[in-house]
Amino acid sequence: MRRPLIGISAYVEPADWAVWRGVRAVLVPEAYVRAVTAAGGRAVVLPPDDVDADVLAVLDGLLLAGGADVGPGRYGQQPHPRTEDRPDRDAGELTLLAAALAADLPVLGVCRGMQLLAVAYGGTLHQHLPDVLGSEAHRPAPGVYGTHPVRFAPGSLAARTLAGVQQVNSYHHQAVATPGRLTVTGWAADGVIEAVEDPDRAFVLGVQWHPENEPDPRPITALVRAARRSGPPVGEHDEGVPVEGAPVL
């Protein structure tokens, strides 16, 4: 069988390599690619692009990666002093997400990606979680992950996907405040929302932590499996046949 093609939304950030310093580059942490590959998928890196979503015609699943904050104007708020957004990512990823949902393509949102899912479904965010919790527990230091317990709603997609998982990593200063039309199905011990999903769709899941950096990246594995079930037969992509139900762009 052909490996499912999983699109991973990419960062655009200044980067250093070889003799080059501070060059704007399209990049994604390799941990996402490794997790997709280990699950039997093929990773396709997607730079920010809001012209159209026609790339979805050759994809079997969409992974919205972590990164900078979602622009607060997207959910009707003024920026907090600690908010650092990336308008190009917001525009490109929301374009992809809208089309992926219309095509019922499997979607996984990771950290920022979960927050973007909530915003796309009409929700809002806490722009600086320490203002709410009074601590930096979910991002203890620059480049340092926290860990904390997590629980899931019985019978939910999150509970089925994460069966037996009781603790996750954490690196974020924003969080979902209201989920919009999504259903909240995971919580940290301090009440922070850790998982959201759309029960009316086969696979739309958001997780607040970073499963790509866990020894057992189950949400990414589940995305690849869902993509394999929903994808076209071998050879259809090669012949230019669009994914069934994808929008005509």
XYZ file of C-alpha atoms in Angstrom:
249
model
C 0.000 0.000 0.000
C 1.121 3.560 -0.680
C 2.066 5.433 2.482
C -0.507 8.059 3.529
C 0.676 11.591 2.703
C 0.518 13.800 5.803
C 0.857 17.551 5.304
C 2.665 19.292 8.186
C 2.282 23.060 8.485
C 5.695 24.724 8.589
C 7.328 27.630 10.349
C 9.011 30.576 8.620
C 11.768 31.748 10.949
C 15.326 33.107 10.817
C 17.636 30.089 10.830
C 21.370 29.329 10.961
C 23.197 26.573 9.095
C 26.676 26.112 7.645
C 27.994 29.642 6.923
C 24.529 31.227 6.817
C 23.115 33.212 9.729
C 19.644 34.627 10.237
C 18.305 33.491 6.871
C 14.522 33.263 6.721
C 13.765 29.617 6.184
C 10.783 27.307 5.875
C 11.274 24.657 8.525
C 9.592 22.153 10.797
C 11.138 20.235 13.712
C 12.279 16.842 12.478
C 10.469 15.168 15.386
C 7.161 15.630 13.518
C 8.590 13.985 10.402
C 10.083 11.105 12.390
C 6.759 10.468 14.138
C 4.822 10.462 10.858
C 7.387 8.167 9.220
C 7.449 5.779 12.182
C 3.648 5.508 11.971
C 3.870 4.482 8.313
C 3.153 7.845 6.697
C 5.045 10.185 4.393
C 5.544 13.760 5.614
C 4.933 16.684 3.250
C 6.085 20.073 4.575
C 3.620 22.897 3.852
C 4.945 26.484 3.891
C 2.464 29.268 4.731
C 0.338 29.933 1.630
C -3.180 31.364 1.666
C -3.714 31.555 -2.111
C -5.638 28.292 -2.155
C -5.798 24.839 -0.573
C -5.399 22.770 -3.725
C -2.514 20.808 -2.186
C -5.131 18.922 -0.150
C -6.105 17.047 -3.318
C -2.915 14.994 -2.919
C -2.903 14.690 0.888
C -4.504 12.096 3.144
C -4.201 13.989 6.428
C -3.253 17.379 7.888
C -1.068 18.039 10.932
C -1.145 21.603 12.264
C 2.171 21.975 14.056
C 3.123 24.012 17.107
C 4.893 27.348 17.092
C 4.102 31.019 17.607
C 0.826 32.407 18.914
C -2.388 32.672 16.914
C -3.158 36.320 16.153
C -5.693 37.583 18.736
C -7.559 39.538 16.079
C -8.725 36.158 14.798
C -10.844 35.777 17.937
C -11.740 39.402 18.627
C -9.097 40.418 21.178
C -6.326 42.982 21.357
C -2.762 41.616 21.639
C -1.361 40.890 25.083
C 2.173 42.307 25.628
C 3.537 38.735 25.605
C 1.737 37.625 22.437
C 3.972 36.910 19.430
C 1.937 35.979 16.382
C 2.687 34.958 12.800
C -0.017 36.340 10.470
C 1.338 34.387 7.493
C 0.913 31.089 9.320
C -2.565 32.021 10.536
C -3.733 32.867 7.028
C -2.195 29.840 5.333
C -3.183 27.296 7.970
C -6.755 28.544 8.317
C -7.112 28.278 4.523
C -5.907 24.671 4.660
C -8.007 23.846 7.702
C -11.259 25.150 6.225
C -10.773 23.064 3.106
C -9.654 19.995 5.083
C -12.809 20.150 7.200
C -14.959 20.578 4.098
C -13.327 17.456 2.630
C -13.553 15.551 5.955
C -9.803 14.985 5.853
C -8.274 13.710 9.128
C -6.829 16.654 11.080
C -4.556 16.780 14.134
C -3.674 20.055 15.862
C -0.598 20.116 18.117
C -0.190 22.911 20.714
C -0.612 26.040 18.543
C -2.431 23.752 16.109
C -5.027 22.866 18.752
C -5.475 26.552 19.550
C -5.929 27.312 15.845
C -8.568 24.573 15.665
C -10.464 26.183 18.545
C -10.322 29.609 16.906
C -11.490 28.167 13.577
C -14.471 26.653 15.394
C -15.395 30.004 16.978
C -13.473 29.687 20.238
C -11.114 32.005 22.135
C -7.729 31.748 23.831
C -6.063 32.761 27.072
C -3.245 34.888 25.676
C -0.890 34.464 28.644
C -1.609 31.483 30.847
C 0.444 32.682 33.862
C -2.087 35.525 34.203
C -4.750 32.844 34.704
C -2.832 30.250 36.730
C -0.350 32.444 38.575
C 2.520 30.172 37.538
C 4.722 29.168 34.589
C 3.992 25.473 35.097
C 3.133 24.840 31.426
C 6.336 26.516 30.154
C 8.786 26.419 33.050
C 11.806 27.927 31.229
C 12.932 28.763 27.692
C 13.386 25.509 25.797
C 12.398 23.399 28.820
C 9.294 21.197 28.759
C 7.127 20.807 31.825
C 5.264 17.615 32.668
C 1.856 17.244 34.259
C -1.016 14.782 34.706
C -3.821 14.649 32.167
C -7.270 13.046 32.104
C -9.664 12.387 29.235
C -13.439 12.163 28.853
C -14.464 8.488 28.802
C -15.455 7.241 25.360
C -13.953 10.223 23.524
C -11.541 10.045 20.596
C -8.874 11.431 22.920
C -9.519 8.707 25.509
C -9.421 5.968 22.876
C -6.263 7.373 21.313
C -4.463 8.017 24.614
C -5.644 4.991 26.605
C -3.291 4.522 29.546
C -1.554 7.900 29.179
C -1.630 9.761 32.498
C 1.096 12.372 32.030
C 2.204 14.557 29.112
C 4.839 17.158 28.343
C 4.050 20.863 28.091
C 5.509 23.982 26.462
C 3.014 26.788 25.926
C 2.010 30.131 27.422
C -1.403 30.287 25.732
C -4.337 27.902 26.022
C -7.902 27.400 24.846
C -10.327 29.492 26.897
C -13.533 28.572 25.073
C -13.661 25.766 22.482
C -16.333 27.168 20.197
C -18.149 24.295 18.504
C -15.500 21.759 19.501
C -15.933 19.390 22.445
C -13.413 19.519 25.274
C -12.224 15.988 26.066
C -8.952 16.441 27.966
C -7.815 18.452 30.991
C -4.710 19.045 33.057
C -4.985 18.864 36.842
C -5.102 22.674 37.007
C -8.071 22.779 34.622
C -6.187 23.823 31.485
C -7.839 22.313 28.384
C -5.552 19.621 26.961
C -7.663 18.017 24.218
C -10.519 19.057 21.929
C -12.295 17.216 19.149
C -15.200 17.306 16.715
C -17.350 14.240 17.442
C -19.287 14.765 14.208
C -16.208 14.008 12.110
C -14.174 10.850 11.727
C -10.915 12.383 12.999
C -10.514 15.991 14.134
C -8.406 16.115 17.289
C -6.368 18.788 19.036
C -3.829 18.173 21.811
C -2.166 20.930 23.815
C 1.106 19.097 24.415
C 3.832 17.964 21.993
C 3.358 14.269 21.177
C 6.104 14.416 18.554
C 8.566 14.702 21.463
C 7.045 11.848 23.471
C 8.470 8.293 23.270
C 4.997 7.110 22.198
C 3.520 9.792 19.874
C 0.041 8.248 19.824
C -1.951 11.206 18.423
C 0.318 11.331 15.356
C 0.126 7.560 14.947
C -3.672 7.790 15.155
C -3.707 10.549 12.508
C -1.693 8.398 10.091
C -3.991 5.420 10.694
C -7.073 7.576 10.113
C -5.482 8.940 6.926
C -4.779 5.435 5.700
C -8.441 4.494 6.160
C -9.745 7.632 4.446
C -7.207 7.887 1.629
C -7.761 6.819 -2.006
C -6.582 3.461 -3.379
C -2.999 3.062 -4.481
C -2.223 5.042 -7.622
C -5.091 7.539 -7.575
C -2.898 10.444 -6.465
C -0.337 9.560 -9.133
C -3.016 9.754 -11.809
C -4.152 13.178 -10.644
C -7.527 12.030 -9.262
C -8.530 14.388 -6.424
C -9.431 13.147 -2.969
C -13.133 12.353 -2.861
C -15.073 15.234 -1.361
C -12.235 17.754 -1.686
C -13.253 21.228 -2.813
C -12.705 22.139 -6.443
C -10.175 24.997 -6.389
